[in-house]
PDB file of C-alpha atoms in Angstrom:
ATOM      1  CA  UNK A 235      15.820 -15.199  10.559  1.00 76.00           C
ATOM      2  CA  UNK A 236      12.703 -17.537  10.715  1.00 92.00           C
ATOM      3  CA  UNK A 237       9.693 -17.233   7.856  1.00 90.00           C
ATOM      4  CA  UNK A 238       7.344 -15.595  11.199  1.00 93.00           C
ATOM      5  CA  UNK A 239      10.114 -12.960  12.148  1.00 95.00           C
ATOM      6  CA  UNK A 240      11.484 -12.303   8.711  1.00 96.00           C
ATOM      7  CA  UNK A 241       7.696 -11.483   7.862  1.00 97.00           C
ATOM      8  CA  UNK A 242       6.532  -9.839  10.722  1.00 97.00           C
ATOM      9  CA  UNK A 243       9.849  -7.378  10.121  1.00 97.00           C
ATOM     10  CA  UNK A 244       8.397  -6.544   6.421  1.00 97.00           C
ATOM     11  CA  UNK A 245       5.358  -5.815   7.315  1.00 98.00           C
ATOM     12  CA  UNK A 246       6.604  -3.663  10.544  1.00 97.00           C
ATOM     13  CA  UNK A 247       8.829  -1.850   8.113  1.00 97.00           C
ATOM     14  CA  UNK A 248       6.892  -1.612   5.202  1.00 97.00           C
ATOM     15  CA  UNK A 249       3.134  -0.977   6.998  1.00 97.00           C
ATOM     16  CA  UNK A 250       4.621   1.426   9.656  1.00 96.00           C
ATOM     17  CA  UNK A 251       6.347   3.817   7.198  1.00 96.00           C
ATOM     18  CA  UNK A 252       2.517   4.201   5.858  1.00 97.00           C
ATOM     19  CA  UNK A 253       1.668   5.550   9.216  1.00 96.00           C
ATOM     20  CA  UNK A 254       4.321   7.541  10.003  1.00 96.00           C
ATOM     21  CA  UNK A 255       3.962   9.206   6.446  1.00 96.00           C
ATOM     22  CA  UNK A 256       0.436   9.526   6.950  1.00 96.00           C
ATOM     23  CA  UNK A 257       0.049  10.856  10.078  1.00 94.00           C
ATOM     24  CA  UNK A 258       3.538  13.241   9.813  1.00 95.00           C
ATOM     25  CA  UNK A 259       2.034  14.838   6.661  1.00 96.00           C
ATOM     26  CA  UNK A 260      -1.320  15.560   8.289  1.00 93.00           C
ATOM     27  CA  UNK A 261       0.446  17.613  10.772  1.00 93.00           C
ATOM     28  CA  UNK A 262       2.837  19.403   8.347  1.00 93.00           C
ATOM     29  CA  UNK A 263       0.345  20.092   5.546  1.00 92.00           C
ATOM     30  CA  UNK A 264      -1.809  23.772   4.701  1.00 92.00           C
ATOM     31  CA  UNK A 265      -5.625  23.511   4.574  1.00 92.00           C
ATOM     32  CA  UNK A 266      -6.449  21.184   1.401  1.00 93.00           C
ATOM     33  CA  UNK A 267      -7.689  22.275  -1.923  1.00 95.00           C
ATOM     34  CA  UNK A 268     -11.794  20.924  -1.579  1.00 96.00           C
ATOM     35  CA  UNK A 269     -11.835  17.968  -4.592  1.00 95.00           C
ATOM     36  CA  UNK A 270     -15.492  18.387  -5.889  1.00 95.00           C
ATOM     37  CA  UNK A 271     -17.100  14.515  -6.419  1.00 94.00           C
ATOM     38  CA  UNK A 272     -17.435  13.509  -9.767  1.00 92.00           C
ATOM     39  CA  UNK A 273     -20.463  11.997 -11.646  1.00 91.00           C
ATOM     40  CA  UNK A 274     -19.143   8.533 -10.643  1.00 90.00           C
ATOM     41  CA  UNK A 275     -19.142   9.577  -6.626  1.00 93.00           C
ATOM     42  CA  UNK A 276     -23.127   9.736  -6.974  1.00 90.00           C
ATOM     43  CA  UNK A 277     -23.806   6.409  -8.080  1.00 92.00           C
ATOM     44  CA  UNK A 278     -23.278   4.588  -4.850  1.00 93.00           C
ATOM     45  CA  UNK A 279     -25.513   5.701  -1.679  1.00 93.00           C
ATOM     46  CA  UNK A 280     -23.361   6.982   1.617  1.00 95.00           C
ATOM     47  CA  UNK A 281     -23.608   3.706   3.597  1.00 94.00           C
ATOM     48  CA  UNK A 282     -21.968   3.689   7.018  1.00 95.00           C
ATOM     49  CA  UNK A 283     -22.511  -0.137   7.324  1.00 95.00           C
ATOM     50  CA  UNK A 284     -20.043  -0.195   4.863  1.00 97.00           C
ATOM     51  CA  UNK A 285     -17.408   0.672   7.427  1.00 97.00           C
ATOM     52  CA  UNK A 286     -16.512  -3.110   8.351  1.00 97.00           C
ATOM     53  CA  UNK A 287     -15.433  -4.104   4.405  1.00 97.00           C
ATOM     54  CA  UNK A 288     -13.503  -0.626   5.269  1.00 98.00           C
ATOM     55  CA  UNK A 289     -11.618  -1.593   8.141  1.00 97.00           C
ATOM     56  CA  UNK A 290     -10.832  -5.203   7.047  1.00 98.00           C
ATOM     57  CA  UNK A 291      -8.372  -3.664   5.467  1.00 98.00           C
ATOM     58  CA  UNK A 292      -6.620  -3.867   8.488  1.00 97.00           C
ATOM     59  CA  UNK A 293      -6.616  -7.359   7.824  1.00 98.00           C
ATOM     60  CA  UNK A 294      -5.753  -7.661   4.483  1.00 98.00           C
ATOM     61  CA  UNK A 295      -2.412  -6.075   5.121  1.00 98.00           C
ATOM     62  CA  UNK A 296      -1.293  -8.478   7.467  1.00 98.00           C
ATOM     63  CA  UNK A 297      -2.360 -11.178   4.929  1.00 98.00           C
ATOM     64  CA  UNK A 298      -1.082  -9.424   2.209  1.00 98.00           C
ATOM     65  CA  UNK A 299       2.569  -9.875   3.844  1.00 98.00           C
ATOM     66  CA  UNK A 300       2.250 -13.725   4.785  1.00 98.00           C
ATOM     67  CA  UNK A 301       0.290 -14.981   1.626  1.00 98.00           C
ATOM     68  CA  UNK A 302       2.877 -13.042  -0.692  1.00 98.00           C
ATOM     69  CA  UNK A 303       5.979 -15.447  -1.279  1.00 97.00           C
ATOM     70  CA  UNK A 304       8.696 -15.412   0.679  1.00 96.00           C
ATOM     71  CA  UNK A 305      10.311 -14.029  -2.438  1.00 95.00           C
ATOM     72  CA  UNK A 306       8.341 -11.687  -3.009  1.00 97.00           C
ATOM     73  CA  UNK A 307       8.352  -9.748   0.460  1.00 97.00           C
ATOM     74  CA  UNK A 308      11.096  -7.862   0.227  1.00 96.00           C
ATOM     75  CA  UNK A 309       9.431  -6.140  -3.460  1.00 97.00           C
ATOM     76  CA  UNK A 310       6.214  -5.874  -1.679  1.00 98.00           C
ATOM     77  CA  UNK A 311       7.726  -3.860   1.524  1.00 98.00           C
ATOM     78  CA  UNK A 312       9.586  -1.701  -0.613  1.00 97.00           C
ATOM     79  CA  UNK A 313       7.016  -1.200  -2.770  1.00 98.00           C
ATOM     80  CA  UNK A 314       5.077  -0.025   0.517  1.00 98.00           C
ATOM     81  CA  UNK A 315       7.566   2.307   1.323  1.00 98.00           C
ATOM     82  CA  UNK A 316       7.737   3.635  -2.259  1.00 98.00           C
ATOM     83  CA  UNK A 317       3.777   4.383  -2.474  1.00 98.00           C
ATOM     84  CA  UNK A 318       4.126   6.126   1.736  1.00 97.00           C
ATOM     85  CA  UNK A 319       7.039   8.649   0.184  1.00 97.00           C
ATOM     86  CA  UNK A 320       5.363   9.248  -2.893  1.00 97.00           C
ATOM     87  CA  UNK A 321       2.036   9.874  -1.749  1.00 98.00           C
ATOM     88  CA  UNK A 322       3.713  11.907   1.440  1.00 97.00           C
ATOM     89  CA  UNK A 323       5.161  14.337  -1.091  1.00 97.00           C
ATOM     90  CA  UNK A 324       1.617  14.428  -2.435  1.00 97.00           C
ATOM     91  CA  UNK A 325      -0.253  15.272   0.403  1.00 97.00           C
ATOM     92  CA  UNK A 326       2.608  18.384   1.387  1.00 97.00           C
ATOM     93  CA  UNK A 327       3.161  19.509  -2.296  1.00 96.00           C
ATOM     94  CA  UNK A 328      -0.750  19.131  -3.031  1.00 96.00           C
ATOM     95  CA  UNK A 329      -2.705  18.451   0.206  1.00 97.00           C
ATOM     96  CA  UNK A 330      -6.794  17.457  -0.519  1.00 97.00           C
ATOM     97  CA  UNK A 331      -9.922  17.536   1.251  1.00 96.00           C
ATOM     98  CA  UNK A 332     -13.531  16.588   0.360  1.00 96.00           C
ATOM     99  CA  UNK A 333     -17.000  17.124   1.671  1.00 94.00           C
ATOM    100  CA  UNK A 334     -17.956  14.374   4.385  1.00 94.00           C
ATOM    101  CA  UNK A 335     -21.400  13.914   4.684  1.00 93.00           C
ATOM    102  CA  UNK A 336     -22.944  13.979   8.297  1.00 92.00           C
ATOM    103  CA  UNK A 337     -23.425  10.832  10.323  1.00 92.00           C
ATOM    104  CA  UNK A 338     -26.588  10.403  11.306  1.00 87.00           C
ATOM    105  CA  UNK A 339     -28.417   7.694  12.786  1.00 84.00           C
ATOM    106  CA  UNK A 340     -27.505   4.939  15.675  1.00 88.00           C
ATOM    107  CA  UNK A 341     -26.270   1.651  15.844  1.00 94.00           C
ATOM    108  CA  UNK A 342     -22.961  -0.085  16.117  1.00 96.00           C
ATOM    109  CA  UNK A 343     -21.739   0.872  12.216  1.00 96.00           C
ATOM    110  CA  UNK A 344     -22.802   4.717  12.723  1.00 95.00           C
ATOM    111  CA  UNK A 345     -20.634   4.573  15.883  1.00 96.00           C
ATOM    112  CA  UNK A 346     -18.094   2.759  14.493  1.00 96.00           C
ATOM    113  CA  UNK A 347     -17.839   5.572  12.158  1.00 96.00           C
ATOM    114  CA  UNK A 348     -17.604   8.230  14.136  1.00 95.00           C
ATOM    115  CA  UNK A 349     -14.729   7.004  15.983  1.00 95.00           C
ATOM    116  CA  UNK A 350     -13.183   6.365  12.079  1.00 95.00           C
ATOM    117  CA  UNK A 351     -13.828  10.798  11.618  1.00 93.00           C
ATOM    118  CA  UNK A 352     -12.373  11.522  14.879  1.00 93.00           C
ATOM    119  CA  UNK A 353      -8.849   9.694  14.289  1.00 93.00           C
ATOM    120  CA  UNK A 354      -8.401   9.872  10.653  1.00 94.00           C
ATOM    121  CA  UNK A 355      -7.214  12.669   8.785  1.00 93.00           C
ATOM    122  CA  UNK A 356     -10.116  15.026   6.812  1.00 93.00           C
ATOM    123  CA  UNK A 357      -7.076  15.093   4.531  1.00 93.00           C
ATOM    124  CA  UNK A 358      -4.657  13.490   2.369  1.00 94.00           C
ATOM    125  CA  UNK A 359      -7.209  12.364   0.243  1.00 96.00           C
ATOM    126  CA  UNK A 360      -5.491  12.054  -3.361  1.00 97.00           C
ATOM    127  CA  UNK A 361      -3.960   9.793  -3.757  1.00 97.00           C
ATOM    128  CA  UNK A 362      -5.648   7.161  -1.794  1.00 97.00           C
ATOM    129  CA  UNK A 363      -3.437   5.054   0.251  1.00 97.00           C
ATOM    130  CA  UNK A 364      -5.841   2.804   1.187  1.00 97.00           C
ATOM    131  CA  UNK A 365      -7.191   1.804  -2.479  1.00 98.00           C
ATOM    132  CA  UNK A 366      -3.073   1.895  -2.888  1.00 98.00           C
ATOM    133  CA  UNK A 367      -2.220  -0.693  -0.400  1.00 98.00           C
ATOM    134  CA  UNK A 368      -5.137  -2.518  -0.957  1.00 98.00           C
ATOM    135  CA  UNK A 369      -4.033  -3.349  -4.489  1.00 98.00           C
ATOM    136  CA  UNK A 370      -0.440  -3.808  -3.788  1.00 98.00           C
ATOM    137  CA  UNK A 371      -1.532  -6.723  -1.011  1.00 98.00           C
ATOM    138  CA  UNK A 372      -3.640  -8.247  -3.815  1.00 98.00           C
ATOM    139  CA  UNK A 373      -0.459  -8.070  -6.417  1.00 98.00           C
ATOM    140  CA  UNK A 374       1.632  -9.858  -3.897  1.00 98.00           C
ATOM    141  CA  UNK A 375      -0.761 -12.894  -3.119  1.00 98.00           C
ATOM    142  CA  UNK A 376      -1.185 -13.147  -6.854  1.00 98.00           C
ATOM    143  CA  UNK A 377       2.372 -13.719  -7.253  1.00 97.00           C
ATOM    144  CA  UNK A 378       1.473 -17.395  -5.498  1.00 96.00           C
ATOM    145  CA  UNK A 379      -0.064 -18.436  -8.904  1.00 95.00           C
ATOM    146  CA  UNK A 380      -2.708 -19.997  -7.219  1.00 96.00           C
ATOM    147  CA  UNK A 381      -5.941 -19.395  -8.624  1.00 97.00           C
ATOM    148  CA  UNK A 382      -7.775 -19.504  -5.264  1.00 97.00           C
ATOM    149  CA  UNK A 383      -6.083 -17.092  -3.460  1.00 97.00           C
ATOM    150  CA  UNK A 384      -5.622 -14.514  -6.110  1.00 98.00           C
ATOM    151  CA  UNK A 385      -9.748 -14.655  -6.889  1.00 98.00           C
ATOM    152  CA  UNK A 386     -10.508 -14.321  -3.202  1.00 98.00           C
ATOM    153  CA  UNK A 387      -7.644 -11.375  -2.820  1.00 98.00           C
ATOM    154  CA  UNK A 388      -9.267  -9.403  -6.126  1.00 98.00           C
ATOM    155  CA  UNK A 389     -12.774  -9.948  -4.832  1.00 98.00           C
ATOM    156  CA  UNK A 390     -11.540  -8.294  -1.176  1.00 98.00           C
ATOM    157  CA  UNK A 391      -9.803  -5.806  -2.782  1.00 98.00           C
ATOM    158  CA  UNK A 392     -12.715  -4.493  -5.033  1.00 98.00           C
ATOM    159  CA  UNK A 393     -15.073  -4.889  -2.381  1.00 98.00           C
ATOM    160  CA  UNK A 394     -12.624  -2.581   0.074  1.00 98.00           C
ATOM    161  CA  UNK A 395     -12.449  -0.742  -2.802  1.00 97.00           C
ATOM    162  CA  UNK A 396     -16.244  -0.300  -2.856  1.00 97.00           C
ATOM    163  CA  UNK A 397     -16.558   0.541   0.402  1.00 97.00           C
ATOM    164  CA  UNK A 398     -14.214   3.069   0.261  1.00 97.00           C
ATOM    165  CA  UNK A 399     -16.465   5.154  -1.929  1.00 97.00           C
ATOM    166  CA  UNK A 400     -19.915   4.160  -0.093  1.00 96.00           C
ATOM    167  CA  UNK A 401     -18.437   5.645   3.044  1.00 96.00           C
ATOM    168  CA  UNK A 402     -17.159   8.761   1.493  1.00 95.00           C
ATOM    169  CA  UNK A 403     -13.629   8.516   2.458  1.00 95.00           C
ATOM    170  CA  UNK A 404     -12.326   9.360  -0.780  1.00 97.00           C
ATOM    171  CA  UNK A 405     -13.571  10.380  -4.266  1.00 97.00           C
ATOM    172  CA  UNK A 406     -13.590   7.670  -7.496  1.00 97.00           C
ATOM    173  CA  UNK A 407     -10.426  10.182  -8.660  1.00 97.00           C
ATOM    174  CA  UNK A 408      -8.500   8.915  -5.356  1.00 98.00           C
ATOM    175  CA  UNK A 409      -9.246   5.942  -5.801  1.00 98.00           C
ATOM    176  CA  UNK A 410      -7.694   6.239  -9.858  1.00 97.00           C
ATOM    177  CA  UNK A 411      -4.681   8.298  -8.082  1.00 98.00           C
ATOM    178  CA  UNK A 412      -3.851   4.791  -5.610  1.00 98.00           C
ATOM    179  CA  UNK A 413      -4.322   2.858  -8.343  1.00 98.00           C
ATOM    180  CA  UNK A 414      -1.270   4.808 -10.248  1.00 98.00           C
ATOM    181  CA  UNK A 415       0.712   4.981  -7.400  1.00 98.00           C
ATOM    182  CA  UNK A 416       0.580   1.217  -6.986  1.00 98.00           C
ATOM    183  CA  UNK A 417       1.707   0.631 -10.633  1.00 98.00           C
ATOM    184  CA  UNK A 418       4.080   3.390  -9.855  1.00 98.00           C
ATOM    185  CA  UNK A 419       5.691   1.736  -6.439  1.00 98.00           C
ATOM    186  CA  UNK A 420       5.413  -1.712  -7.605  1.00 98.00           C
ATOM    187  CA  UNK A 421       7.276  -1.118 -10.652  1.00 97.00           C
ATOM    188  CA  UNK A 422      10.023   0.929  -9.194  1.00 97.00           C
ATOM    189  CA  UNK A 423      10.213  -1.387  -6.459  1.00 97.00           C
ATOM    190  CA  UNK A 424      11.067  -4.307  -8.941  1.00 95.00           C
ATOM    191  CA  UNK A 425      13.826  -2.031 -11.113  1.00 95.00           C
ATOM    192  CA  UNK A 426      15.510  -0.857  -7.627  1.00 94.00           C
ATOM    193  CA  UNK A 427      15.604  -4.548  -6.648  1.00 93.00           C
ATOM    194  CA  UNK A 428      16.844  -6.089  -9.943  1.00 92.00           C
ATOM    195  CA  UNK A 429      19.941  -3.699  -9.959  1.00 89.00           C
ATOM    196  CA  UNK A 430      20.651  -4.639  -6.083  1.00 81.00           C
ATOM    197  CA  UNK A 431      21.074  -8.222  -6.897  1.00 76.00           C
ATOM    198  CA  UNK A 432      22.815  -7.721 -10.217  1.00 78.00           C
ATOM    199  CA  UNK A 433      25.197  -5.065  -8.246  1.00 74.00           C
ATOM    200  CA  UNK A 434      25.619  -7.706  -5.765  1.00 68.00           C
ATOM    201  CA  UNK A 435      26.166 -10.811  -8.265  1.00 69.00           C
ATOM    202  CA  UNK A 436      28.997  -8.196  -9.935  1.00 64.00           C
ATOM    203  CA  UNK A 437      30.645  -7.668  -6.687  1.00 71.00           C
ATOM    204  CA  UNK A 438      30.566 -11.286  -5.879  1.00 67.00           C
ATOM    205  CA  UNK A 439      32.295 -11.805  -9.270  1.00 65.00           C
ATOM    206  CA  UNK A 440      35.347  -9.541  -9.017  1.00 66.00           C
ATOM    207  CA  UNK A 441      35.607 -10.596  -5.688  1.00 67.00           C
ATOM    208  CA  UNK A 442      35.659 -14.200  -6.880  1.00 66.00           C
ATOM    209  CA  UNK A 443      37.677 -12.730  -9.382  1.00 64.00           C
ATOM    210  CA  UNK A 444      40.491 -11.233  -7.305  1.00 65.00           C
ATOM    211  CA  UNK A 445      40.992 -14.144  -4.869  1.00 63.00           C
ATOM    212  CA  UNK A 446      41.809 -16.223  -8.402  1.00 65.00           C
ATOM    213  CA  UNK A 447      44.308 -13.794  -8.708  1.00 62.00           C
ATOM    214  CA  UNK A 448      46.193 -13.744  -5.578  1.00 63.00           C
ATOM    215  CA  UNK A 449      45.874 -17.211  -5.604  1.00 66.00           C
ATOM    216  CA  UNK A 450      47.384 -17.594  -8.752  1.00 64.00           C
ATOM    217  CA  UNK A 451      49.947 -14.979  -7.498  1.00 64.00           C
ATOM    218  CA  UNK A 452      50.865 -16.738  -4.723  1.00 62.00           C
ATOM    219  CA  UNK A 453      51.245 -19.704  -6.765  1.00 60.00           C
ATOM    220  CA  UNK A 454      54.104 -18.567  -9.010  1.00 58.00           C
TER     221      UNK A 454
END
């Protein structure tokens, strides 16, 4: 498979689990326990201009998957995948809600917003997927080692993750919850890989192994 099509089938697999998680457990879940906003929440005014730092998200994702090396791809969609189950079992086993503040006002941003509140879910708010992903895009382009591209990937991520709370899509503890839950996935995702390709080298060995074998068999 090609860099473009190998890619583009990570991020299909690893990005559309997210939604089908998302939206799946949204249908499934009871009413949500209200999370009250913490001390934190109230330093940052609700700003619905903030919605386009929000939704650039959208973008990072893509990014995330064709800046990360090619190496790397594989961890980062199953790290993905991890982070969609275990936040999934979250939102079923503990689903969340918050108070959203009224959108008031006109313009484009205002509108923008509204459209956000009518498709999104008022749950699933802990952990936060979005700060989640966010990060885990970021962690992959770092893995280029180039300086450039892992300053302008942090500084995206932190201002997504800013936005995130000046729009009042999740509370600062969601935020802490994705931020676990990409250690979490990104970790697990590394262990589950390293024991794939040392189960693989293994079998490669006694299979190596076993045609020495018959061969030296068929020898005598």
């Amino acid at each position: 498979m090609n860099e473009t099509g190998y890619r583009l089938k990570s991020l299909l697999l690893g990005w559309g689990s997210v939604g089908v998680v998302y939206f799946t457990t949204d249908l499934l879940q009871r009413a949500g326990h209200k999370l009250p906003p913490l001390w934190f929440d109230t330093l940052l005014d609700f700003t619905p201009s903030a919605i386009w730092l929000y939704m650039s998200f959208f973008l990072l994702v893509p990014a995330g998957y064709w800046l990360t090396p090619r190496a790397e791809v594989k961890w980062l969609m199953r790290a993905t995948q991890l982070a969609a189950l275990f936040a999934g079992a979250i939102y079923l086993a503990w689903p969340t809600t918050m108070a959203y503040p009224a959108v008031s006002g006109e313009g484009i941003s205002a509108d923008a917003l509204r459209i956000l509140l009518a498709v999104d879910s008022a749950q699933n708010c802990f952990p936060s997927l979005h700060m989640a992903l966010t990060l885990l895009m970021v962690w992959g382009i770092s893995k280029r080692g180039q300086w450039r591209y892992t300053l302008a990937a942090v500084l995206w991520g932190a201002a997504i993750g800013v936005s995130i709370l000046q729009l009042r899509r999740h509370l600062f503890v969601d935020l802490v919850g994705g931020v676990a839950l990409t250690l979490l996935a990104g970790m697990l995702a590394r262990r589950m890989l390293a024991r794939s390709l040392a189960q693989g080298a293994l079998r490669c060995e006694n299979t190596q192994k076993t045609e020495r074998e018959e061969t030296a068999t068929g020898e005598r």
